[in-house]
XYZ file of C-alpha atoms in Angstrom:
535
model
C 181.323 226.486 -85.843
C 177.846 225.252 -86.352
C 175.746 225.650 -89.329
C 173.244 227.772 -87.146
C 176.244 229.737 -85.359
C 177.372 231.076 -89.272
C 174.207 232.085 -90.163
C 173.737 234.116 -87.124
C 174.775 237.154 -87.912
C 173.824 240.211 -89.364
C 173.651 240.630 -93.152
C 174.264 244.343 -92.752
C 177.184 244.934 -90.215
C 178.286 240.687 -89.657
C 178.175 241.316 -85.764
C 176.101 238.593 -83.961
C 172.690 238.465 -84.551
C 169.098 237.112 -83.145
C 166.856 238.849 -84.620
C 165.075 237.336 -87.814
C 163.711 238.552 -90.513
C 159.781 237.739 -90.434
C 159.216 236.878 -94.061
C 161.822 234.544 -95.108
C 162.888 233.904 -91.271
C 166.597 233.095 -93.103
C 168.296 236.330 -92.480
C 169.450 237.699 -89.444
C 170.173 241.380 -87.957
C 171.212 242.704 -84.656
C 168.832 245.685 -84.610
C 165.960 247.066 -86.341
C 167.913 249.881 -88.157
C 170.169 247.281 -90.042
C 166.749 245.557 -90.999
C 165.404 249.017 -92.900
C 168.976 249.734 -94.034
C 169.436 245.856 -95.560
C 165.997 245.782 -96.863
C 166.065 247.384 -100.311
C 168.828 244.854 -100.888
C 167.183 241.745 -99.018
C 163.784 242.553 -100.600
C 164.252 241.268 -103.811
C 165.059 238.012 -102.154
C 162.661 237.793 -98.793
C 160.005 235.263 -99.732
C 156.480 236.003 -98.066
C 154.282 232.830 -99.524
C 154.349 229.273 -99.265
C 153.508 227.154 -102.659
C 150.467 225.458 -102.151
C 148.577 222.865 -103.984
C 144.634 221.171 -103.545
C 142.750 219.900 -106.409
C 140.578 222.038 -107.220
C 142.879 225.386 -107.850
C 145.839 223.067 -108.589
C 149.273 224.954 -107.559
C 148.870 228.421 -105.926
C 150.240 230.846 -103.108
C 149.571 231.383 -99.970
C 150.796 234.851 -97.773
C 152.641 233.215 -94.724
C 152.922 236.817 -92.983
C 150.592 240.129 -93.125
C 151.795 241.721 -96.437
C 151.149 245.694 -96.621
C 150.121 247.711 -99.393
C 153.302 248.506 -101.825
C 155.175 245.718 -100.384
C 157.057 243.621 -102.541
C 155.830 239.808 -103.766
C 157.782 238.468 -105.385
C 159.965 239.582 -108.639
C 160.384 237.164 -111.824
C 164.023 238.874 -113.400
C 163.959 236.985 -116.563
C 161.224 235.044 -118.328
C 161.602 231.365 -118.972
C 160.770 232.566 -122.475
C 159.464 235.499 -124.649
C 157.878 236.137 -128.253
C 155.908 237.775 -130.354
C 152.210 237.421 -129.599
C 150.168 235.409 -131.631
C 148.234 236.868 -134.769
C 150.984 239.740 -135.568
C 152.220 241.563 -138.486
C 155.790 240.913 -139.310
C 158.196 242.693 -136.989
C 161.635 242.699 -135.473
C 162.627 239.864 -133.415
C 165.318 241.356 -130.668
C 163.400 244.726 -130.315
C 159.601 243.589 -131.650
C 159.104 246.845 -133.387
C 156.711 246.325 -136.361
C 158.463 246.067 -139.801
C 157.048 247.069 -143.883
C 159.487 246.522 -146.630
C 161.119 249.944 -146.780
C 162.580 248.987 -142.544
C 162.736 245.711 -142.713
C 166.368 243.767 -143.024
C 167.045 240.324 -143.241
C 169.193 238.285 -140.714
C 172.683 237.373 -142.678
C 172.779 233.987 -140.511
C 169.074 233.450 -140.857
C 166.785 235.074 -143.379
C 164.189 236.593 -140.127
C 163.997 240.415 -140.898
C 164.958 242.723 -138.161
C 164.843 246.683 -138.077
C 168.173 248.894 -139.158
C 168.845 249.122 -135.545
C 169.216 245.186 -134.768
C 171.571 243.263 -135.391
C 171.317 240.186 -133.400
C 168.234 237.846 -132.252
C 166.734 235.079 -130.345
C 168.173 231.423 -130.437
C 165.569 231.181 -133.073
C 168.335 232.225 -135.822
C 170.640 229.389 -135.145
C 167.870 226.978 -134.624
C 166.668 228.422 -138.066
C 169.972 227.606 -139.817
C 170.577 224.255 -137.955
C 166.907 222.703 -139.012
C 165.529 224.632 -141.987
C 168.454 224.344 -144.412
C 167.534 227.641 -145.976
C 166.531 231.055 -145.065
C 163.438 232.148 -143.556
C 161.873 234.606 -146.338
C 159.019 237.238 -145.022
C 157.687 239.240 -147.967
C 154.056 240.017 -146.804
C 153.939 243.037 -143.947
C 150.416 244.051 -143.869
C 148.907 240.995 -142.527
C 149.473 238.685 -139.468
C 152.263 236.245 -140.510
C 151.449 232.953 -139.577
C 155.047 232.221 -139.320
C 155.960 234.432 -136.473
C 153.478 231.984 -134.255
C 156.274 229.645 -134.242
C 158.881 231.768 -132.520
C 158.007 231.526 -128.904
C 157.767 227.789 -129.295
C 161.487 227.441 -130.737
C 162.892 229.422 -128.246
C 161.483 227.297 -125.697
C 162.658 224.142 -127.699
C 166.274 225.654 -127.169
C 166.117 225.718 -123.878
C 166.302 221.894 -123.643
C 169.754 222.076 -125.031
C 171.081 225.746 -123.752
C 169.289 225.370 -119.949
C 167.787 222.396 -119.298
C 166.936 222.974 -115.642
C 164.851 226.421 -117.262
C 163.165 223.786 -120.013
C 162.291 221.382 -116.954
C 160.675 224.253 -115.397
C 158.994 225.202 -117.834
C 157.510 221.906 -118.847
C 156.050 221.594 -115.416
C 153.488 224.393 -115.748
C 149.829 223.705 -116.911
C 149.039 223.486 -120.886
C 145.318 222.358 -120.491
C 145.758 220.464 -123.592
C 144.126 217.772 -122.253
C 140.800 219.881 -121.185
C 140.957 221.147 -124.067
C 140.819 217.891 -126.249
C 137.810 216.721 -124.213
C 136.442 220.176 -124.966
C 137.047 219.651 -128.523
C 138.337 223.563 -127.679
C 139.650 225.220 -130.391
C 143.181 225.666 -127.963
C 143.492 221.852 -128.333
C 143.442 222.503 -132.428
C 145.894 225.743 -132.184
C 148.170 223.775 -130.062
C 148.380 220.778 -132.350
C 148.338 222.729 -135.399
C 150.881 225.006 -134.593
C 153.062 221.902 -133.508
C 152.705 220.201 -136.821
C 153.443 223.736 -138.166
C 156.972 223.376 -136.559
C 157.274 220.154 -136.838
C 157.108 220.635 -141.284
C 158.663 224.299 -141.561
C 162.111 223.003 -139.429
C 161.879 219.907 -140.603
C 162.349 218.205 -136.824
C 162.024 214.490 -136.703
C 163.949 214.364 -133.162
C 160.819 216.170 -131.073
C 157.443 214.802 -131.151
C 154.362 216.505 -132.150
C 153.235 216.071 -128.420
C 156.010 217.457 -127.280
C 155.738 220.702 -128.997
C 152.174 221.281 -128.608
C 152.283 220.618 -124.839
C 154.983 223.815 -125.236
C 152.578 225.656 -127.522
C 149.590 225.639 -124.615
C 151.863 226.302 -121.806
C 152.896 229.626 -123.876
C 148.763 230.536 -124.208
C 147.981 229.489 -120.827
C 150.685 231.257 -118.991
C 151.767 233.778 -121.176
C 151.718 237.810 -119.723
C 151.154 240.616 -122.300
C 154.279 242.754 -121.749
C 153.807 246.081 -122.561
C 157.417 247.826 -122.797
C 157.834 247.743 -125.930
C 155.742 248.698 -129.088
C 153.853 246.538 -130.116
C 153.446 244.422 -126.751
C 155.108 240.881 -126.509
C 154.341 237.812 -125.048
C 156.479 236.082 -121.753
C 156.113 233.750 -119.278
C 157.705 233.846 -116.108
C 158.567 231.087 -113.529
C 157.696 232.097 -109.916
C 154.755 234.539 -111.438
C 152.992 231.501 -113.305
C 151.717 230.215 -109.831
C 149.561 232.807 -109.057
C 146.019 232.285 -108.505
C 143.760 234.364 -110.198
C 140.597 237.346 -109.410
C 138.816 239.940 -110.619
C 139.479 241.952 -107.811
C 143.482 240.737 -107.166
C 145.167 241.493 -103.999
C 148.502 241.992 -106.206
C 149.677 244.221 -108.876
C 151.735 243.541 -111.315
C 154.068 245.437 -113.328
C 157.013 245.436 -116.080
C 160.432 246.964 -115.653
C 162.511 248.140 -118.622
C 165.006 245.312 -118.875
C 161.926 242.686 -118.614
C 160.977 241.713 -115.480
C 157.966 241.291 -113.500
C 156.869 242.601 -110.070
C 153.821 241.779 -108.045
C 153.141 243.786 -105.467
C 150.439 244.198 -102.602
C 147.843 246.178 -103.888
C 145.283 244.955 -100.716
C 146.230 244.073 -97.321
C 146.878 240.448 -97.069
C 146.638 238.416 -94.426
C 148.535 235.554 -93.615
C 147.084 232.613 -94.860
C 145.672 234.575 -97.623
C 145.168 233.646 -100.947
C 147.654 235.469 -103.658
C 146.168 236.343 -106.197
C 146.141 238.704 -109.454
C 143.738 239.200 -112.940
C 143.768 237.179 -115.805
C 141.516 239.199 -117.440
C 140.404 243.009 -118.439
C 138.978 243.460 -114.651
C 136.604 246.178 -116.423
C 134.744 244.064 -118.326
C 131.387 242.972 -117.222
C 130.963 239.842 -115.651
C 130.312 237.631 -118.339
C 132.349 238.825 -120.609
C 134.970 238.276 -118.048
C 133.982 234.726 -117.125
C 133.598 233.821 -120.618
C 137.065 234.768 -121.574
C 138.817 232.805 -118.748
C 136.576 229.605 -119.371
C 137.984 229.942 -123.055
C 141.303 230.587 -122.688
C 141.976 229.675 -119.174
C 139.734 226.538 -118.950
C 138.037 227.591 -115.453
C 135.031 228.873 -114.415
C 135.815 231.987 -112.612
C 134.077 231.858 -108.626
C 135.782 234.689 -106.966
C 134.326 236.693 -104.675
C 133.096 239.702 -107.400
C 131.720 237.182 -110.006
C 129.667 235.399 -107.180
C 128.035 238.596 -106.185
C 126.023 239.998 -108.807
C 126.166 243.211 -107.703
C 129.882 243.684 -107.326
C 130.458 245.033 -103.810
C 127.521 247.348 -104.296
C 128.532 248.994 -107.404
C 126.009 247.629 -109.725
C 128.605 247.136 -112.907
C 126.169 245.075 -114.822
C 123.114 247.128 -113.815
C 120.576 248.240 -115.687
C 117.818 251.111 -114.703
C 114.253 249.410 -113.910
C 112.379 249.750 -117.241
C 109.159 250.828 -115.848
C 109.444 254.807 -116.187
C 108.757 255.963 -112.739
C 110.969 253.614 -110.834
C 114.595 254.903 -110.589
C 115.767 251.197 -109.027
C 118.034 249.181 -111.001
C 118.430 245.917 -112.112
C 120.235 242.355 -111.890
C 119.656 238.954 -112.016
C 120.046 236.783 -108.461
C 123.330 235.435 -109.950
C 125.572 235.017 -113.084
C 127.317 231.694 -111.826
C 125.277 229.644 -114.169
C 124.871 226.012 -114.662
C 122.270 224.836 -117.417
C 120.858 226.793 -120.350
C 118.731 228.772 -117.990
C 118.673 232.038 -117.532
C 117.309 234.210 -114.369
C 115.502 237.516 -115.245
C 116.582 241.081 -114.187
C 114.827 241.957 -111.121
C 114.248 245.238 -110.056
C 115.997 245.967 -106.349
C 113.260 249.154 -105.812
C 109.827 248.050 -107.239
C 111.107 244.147 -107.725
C 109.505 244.371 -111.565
C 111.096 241.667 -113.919
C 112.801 242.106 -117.405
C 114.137 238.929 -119.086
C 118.167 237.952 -119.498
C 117.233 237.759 -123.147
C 115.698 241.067 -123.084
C 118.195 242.739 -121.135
C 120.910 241.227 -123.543
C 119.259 242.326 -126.939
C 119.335 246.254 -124.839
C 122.825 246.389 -124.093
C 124.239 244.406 -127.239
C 122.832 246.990 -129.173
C 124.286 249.891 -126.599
C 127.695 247.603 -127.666
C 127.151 248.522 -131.091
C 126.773 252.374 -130.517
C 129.609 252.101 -128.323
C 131.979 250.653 -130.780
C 130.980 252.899 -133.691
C 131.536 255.906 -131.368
C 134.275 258.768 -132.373
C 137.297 257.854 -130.710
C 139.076 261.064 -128.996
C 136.153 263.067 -128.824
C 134.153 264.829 -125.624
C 130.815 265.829 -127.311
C 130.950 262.222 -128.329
C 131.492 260.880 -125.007
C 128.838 263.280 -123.603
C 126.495 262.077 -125.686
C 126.885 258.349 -125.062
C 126.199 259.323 -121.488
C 123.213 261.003 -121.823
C 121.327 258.872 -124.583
C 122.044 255.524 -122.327
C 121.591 257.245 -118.764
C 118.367 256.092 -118.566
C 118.851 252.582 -119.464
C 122.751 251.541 -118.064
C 123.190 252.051 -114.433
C 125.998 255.136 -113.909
C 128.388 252.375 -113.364
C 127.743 249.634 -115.724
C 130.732 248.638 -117.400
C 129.742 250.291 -121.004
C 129.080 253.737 -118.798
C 132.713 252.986 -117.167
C 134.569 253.055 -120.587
C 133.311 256.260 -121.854
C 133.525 257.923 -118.565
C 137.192 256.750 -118.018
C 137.649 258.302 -121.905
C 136.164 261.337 -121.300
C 137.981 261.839 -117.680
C 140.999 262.234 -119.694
C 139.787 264.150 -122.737
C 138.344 266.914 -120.700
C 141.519 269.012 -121.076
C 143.166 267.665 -123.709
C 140.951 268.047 -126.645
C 141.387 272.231 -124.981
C 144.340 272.992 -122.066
C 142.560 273.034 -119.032
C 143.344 276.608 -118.312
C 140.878 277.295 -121.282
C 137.769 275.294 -120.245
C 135.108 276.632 -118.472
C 133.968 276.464 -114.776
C 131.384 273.925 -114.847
C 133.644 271.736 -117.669
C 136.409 271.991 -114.868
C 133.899 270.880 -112.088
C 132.485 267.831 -113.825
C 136.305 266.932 -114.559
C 136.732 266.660 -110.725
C 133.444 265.100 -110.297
C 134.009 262.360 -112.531
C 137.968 261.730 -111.459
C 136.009 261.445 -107.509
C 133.109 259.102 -109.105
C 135.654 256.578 -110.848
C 138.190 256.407 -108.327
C 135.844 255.336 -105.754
C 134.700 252.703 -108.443
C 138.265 251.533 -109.252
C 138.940 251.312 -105.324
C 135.877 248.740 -105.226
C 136.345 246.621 -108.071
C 139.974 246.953 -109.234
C 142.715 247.836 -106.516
C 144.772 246.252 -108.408
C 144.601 248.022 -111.549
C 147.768 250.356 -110.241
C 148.155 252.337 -114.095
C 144.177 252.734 -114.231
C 143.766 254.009 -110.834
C 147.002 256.369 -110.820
C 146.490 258.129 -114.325
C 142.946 258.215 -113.234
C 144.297 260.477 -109.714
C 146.536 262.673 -112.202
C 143.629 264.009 -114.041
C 142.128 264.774 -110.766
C 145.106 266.488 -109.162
C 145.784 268.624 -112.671
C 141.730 269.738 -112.166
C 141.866 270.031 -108.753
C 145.073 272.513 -109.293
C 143.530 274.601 -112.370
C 140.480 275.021 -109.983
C 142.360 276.374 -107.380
C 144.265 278.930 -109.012
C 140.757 280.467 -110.191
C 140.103 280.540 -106.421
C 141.005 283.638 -104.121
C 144.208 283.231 -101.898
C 142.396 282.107 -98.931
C 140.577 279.190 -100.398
C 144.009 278.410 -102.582
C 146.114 276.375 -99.889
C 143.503 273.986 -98.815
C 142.747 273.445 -102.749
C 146.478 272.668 -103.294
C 146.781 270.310 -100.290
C 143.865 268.339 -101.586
C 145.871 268.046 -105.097
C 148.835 267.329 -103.598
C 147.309 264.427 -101.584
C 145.695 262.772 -105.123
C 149.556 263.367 -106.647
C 151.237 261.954 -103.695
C 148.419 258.973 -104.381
C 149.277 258.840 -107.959
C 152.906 258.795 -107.711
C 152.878 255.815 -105.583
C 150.549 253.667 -107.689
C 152.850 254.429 -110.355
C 156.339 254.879 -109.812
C 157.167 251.223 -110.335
C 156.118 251.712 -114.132
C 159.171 251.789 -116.257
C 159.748 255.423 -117.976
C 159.601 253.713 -121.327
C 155.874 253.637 -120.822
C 153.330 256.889 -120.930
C 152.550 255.797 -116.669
C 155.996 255.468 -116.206
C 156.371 259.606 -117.942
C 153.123 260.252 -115.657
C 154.744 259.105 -112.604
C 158.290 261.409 -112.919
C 155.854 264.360 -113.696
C 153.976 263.364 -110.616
C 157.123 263.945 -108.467
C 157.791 267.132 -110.268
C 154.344 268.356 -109.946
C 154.630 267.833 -105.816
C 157.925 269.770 -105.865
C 156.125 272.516 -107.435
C 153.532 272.556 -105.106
C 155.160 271.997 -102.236
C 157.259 275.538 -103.156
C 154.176 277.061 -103.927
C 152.934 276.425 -100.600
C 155.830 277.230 -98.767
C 155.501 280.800 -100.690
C 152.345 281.437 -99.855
C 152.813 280.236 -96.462
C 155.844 282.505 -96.153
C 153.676 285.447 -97.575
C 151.122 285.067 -94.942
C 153.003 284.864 -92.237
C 154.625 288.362 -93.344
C 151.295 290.128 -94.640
C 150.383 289.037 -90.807
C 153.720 290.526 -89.035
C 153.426 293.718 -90.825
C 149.674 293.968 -89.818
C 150.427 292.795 -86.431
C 152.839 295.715 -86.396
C 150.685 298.906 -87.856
C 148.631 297.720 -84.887
């Protein structure tokens, strides 16, 4: 039998086969109901890009078939390697909870404290008692430890010896070091420094300080924030450190409990389409955001939101025309800038000019009022608003913040079924306003954007049940559709997280009100039999 004949048969039912599989075009089914029933199986192995490489984005992916909203990417199982992230306080290594004296207890083998609940830890504690000769002694727990930088870097030493295909891998993603030394970056110094830091606290004369530094920037440049467990830890992945990045990504990423990473579609993609997801906070303004990546990334970030200055329409960096009776706002032409030049601010309405310098000495100081605002608090948030309505655009990135804040205060700070009418109405309002934001500039942003649709469904609800019976069913179907939305942006989260507790009460909330529904509905239909009847 030929190689072709054996592999021509279906995966579900092993009867001959001819039809393939579209993404991967290596599996084989005899009908289109085998293909559903195989695919929850076959997903988490059906391959829908092609690596691709040019020399100007180096290594990236490219969508080799039309990939849907919610489909599957790709799925990373296990990182290459994992630590604490850099600049922490002393915590446990196996379940990174943070430590003080009173929890912390010392590793028998190897001196690194772990909580009362941990026993075990990371190849780091063999490593530890093979090249320090004596135990690792922590004794400070109230500032970062510089110690604990070294930790991701060991593990990924280990791997030469324990998995040396995994350390190969691993090697052959991007450090930057060299950028960074022509730079004179400080990621060239932290690098190097923390490599002669490992180098002198293990005592290692069989790696070289290249060696481990090159390790040290692959960790920064490709490391993802993982935010299962309390406080968040540091990973990179192998398939996942290929993606390309934008502010406004086509994918979506999330965690699962047992530490792996998803992408998913968060756009339609279209074959031949670049994959892409965000490096950065994608609710920053645009310089902040393109300042970051050129930083700690080493690029200068030309996607298709930081090239227009106005952000699909949106007007995120806006600010209102300064001369009074013009309600226009303003930008500059661009932000993509290449010499110490800087445009003005040019009013879209009346085309009056206000200088970048000008316009930055505004809003630093609207940073300043911002960061020294109470925390948790509506009146506070209601006040931002108002005092900088007249200066920040209603969706510049400061306005943004506060307004995603106060979305979820309203009802918090009091139950919702105490507030008043108008409190519950600008609840709704500003759930509407922000979600049509997020949809512009952030698809991606799948925890945002569903936590965001909760608040509006639990308004939308409390609303409605202050409504008479006639206007109640229409008011619950329009809930039910922003829950329905909800749950799907974020039933991927893992329940350890508060999405992940959002998204089961999502599905509870739809049972409810699909019963309630179905009551009423019932209700009617009898109120109308027994009317139809006295007739």
């Amino acid at each position: 039998m030929s190689e072709n004949a054996e592999n021509e048969v279906c995966a579900m039912c092993k009867s001959s086969a001819k039809q393939k599989c579209s993404g991967c075009r290596s599996v084989f089914y005899c009908n289109r109901e085998h293909q559903k029933l195989h695919w929850k199986e076959h997903s988490k192995k059906c391959i829908a890009f092609r690596l691709a490489e040019d020399e100007k984005l180096g290594r990236h992916y490219v969508a080799t078939r039309r990939i849907e909203i919610g489909d599957l990417i790709l799925r990373d199982e296990k990182p290459l390697v994992e630590g604490p992230l850099q600049g922490t306080t002393a915590l446990c290594l196996s379940c990174y909870v943070l430590l003080n004296t009173e929890t912390a207890k010392p590793c028998e083998k190897c001196g690194w404290p772990l909580c009362s609940n941990c026993v075990e830890h990371g190849p780091e504690c063999q490593f530890t008692t093979n090249h320090k000769g004596t135990k690792v002694k922590i004794t400070d727990f109230d500032y970062p430890h510089p110690t604990y930088r070294c930790i991701a870097v060991v593990r990924a030493l280990c791997l030469k010896e324990t998995n040396p295909k995994s350390y190969k891998r691993f090697l052959s993603l991007e450090d930057h070091n060299k950028k960074a030394a022509l730079c004179n970056e400080i990621h060239f110094h932290e690098s190097t420094d923390i490599a002669r830091f490992v180098k002198r606290f293990f005592k290692l004369n069989d790696v070289s300080e290249n060696e481990i530094a090159k390790i040290a920037g692959i960790l920064k440049i490709n490391g993802h924030e993982v935010p299962t467990t309390e406080p968040a830890h540091m990973a990179v992945y192998d398939l996942s450190s290929f993606l390309e990045h934008s502010c406004r990504a086509n994918g979506s990423k999330s965690f699962t409990a047992e530490g792996a990473l998803v992408i998913r579609a968060a756009s339609p993609i279209s074959k031949g389409e670049h994959i892409t997801i965000c490096y950065t906070d994608p609710l920053w303004g645009v310089t902040n955001r393109r300042h970051h990546l050129l930083r700690t990334k080493f690029f200068e970030c030309m996607c298709t939101r930081c090239t227009d200055p106005t952000e699909f329409m949106t007007m995120f960096n806006a600010i209102m025309c300064t001369k009074g009776e013009c309600n226009g706002s303003m930008l500059p032409k661009t932000f993509i800038l290449h010499n110490e030049e800087r445009p003005d601010y040019i009013c879209h309405t009346c085309n009056s000019s206000i200088s970048w310098r000008m316009v930055e000495q505004i809003t630093d100081k609207i940073g300043v009022d911002l960061s020294q605002m109470r925390k948790g608090d509506v009146q506070a948030c209601k006040t931002f608003i108002h005092q900088h309505a007249k200066t920040l655009h209603e969706n510049h990135f400061y306005m943004t913040d506060v307004k995603l804040a106060l979305s979820q205060l309203i009802g918090q700070q009091e139950k919702l079924s105490t507030i008043d009418i108008e409190m519950l109405s600008e609840k709704i309002l500003l759930c509407k306003k922000l979600d049509e934001l997020l949809r512009t500039i952030a698809p991606a942003e799948n925890r945002v954007r569903g936590v965001n649709l909760f608040e509006m469904h639990a308004a939308i609800s409390e609303f409605g049940r202050r409504q008479g019976q006639d206007e109640l069913r229409g008011i619950l179907m329009e809930s039910r559709r922003m829950l329905t939305e909800a749950y799907k942006l974020l039933r991927h989260e893992p329940e350890i997280l508060p999405e992940g507790q959002i998204a089961i009460q999502a599905r509870n909330n739809i049972r409810e009100i699909d019963l309630i529904m179905k009551t009423s509905f019932q209700h009617s239909l009898s109120s109308m039999y027994k009317h139809t009847k006295e007739v």
